[in-house]
Amino acid sequence: TLEYPEGGGHLWEYLNWALGLRAIGCNVIWLESVAANSPLAEVQVNVSTLKLRLERYDLANCLALYSSDETTPLDAAAMQCMDVDAAACADLLLEFRYDTPSHIVKRFRRSALLDIDPGLSQAWINKGRINLTPHDVYFTTGETVGRPGTQIPDLGLNWIYTSPCVALDWWPVREATADAPFTTVAHWYAGGWLEDDAHAHLDDKRSGFLPFLDMPELIDHPFQLALDLLPEDEQRIALEGRGWSVVDAHSVAATPWNYQRYIQDSCGEFSCAKPACLKLENAWLSNRTLCYLASGKPAVVQHTGTSRFLPDDSGLFRFRSLQEATRCVKQIVADYESQCKFARSLAQDYFDATQVTGVLLEKALS
């Protein structure tokens, strides 16, 4: 997060976990890596920006820094942050990065990796594109990772499923106006490639949306995308020509509170998954979608594999085709008040950060 200060939604991926852990009584330390070749002035600006973001959640004084290069010293105190020595006093390192230097991970009594890109991360590790640092425990937010019959390589590791989570106290229900659009926030081009034995498949949000670009023409309700596309970008012009409203994600969602406001001013979410999620059938749900559900916003998202608990038509709708997608949106619009209640109930029943983090800690420390 330190090197992506304009990513309000990206920050919530970690905020929800941190706030959930704190809510159950944990002393949370927010540990960030500083690249060894980063200019000092740039690091200072990014640290100040991150602390400003965290201040609203009373986490600014919890920030700790370490250098990614063992031979390059870092004066964390000069930036009014803790160093890795202070962070290593923690009972558990809950790690979201796959390649944190082993000399950092080994400083902690116990470490757990939390895989938030299920399927794709295992595929990249299997191909040698990521060097996985060993941990004591491995968690994943993909239901099918490590289970019989999956296409996802288990890498010889015991993957423990944990649902993603949302800090419900920080995401209250908020009613939208009648003409509010279905929205989502995304990077249009980011994603890379997914390789198999014969082919390399482009894996970005644009590819996921291509079969569903006719949605605004099929349903009399507004759709809006918050994307990282400039007004003159040909892709943005093409989307607007097909009935999509497009806004700049870095303008409407640069801070965690602006991101939250954007979601809570929406009617609900409509989003497609990256192709890798469909190909690998990881049965994954994004943290962004949880934020919609917690806010009482029904979500219409692409089906990413058979789930043991996710519904397909109650608060959360998971579609496989354009026809199914249009039916789901129409069903929400026709029964909007009930679907909003279903959405919040789903977040409470399955994704409450206080419950999810409590179970994770018990497994990680056992």
mmCIF file of C-alpha atoms in Angstrom, residues 225-229 236 246-253:
data_model
loop_
_atom_site.group_PDB
_atom_site.id
_atom_site.type_symbol
_atom_site.label_atom_id
_atom_site.label_comp_id
_atom_site.label_asym_id
_atom_site.label_seq_id
_atom_site.Cartn_x
_atom_site.Cartn_y
_atom_site.Cartn_z
ATOM 1 C CA LEU A 225 -17.546 2.200 -13.955
ATOM 2 C CA ALA A 226 -14.825 3.888 -11.891
ATOM 3 C CA LEU A 227 -11.706 3.105 -13.929
ATOM 4 C CA ASP A 228 -8.134 4.238 -14.410
ATOM 5 C CA LEU A 229 -8.860 5.534 -17.935
ATOM 6 C CA ARG A 236 -13.303 4.872 -22.280
ATOM 7 C CA VAL A 246 -17.179 6.170 -16.791
ATOM 8 C CA VAL A 247 -15.501 8.189 -14.035
ATOM 9 C CA ASP A 248 -11.877 8.450 -12.949
ATOM 10 C CA ALA A 249 -11.227 5.957 -10.149
ATOM 11 C CA HIS A 250 -8.332 8.012 -8.819
ATOM 12 C CA SER A 251 -10.672 10.994 -8.438
ATOM 13 C CA VAL A 252 -13.682 9.302 -6.832
ATOM 14 C CA ALA A 253 -11.882 6.589 -4.825
#
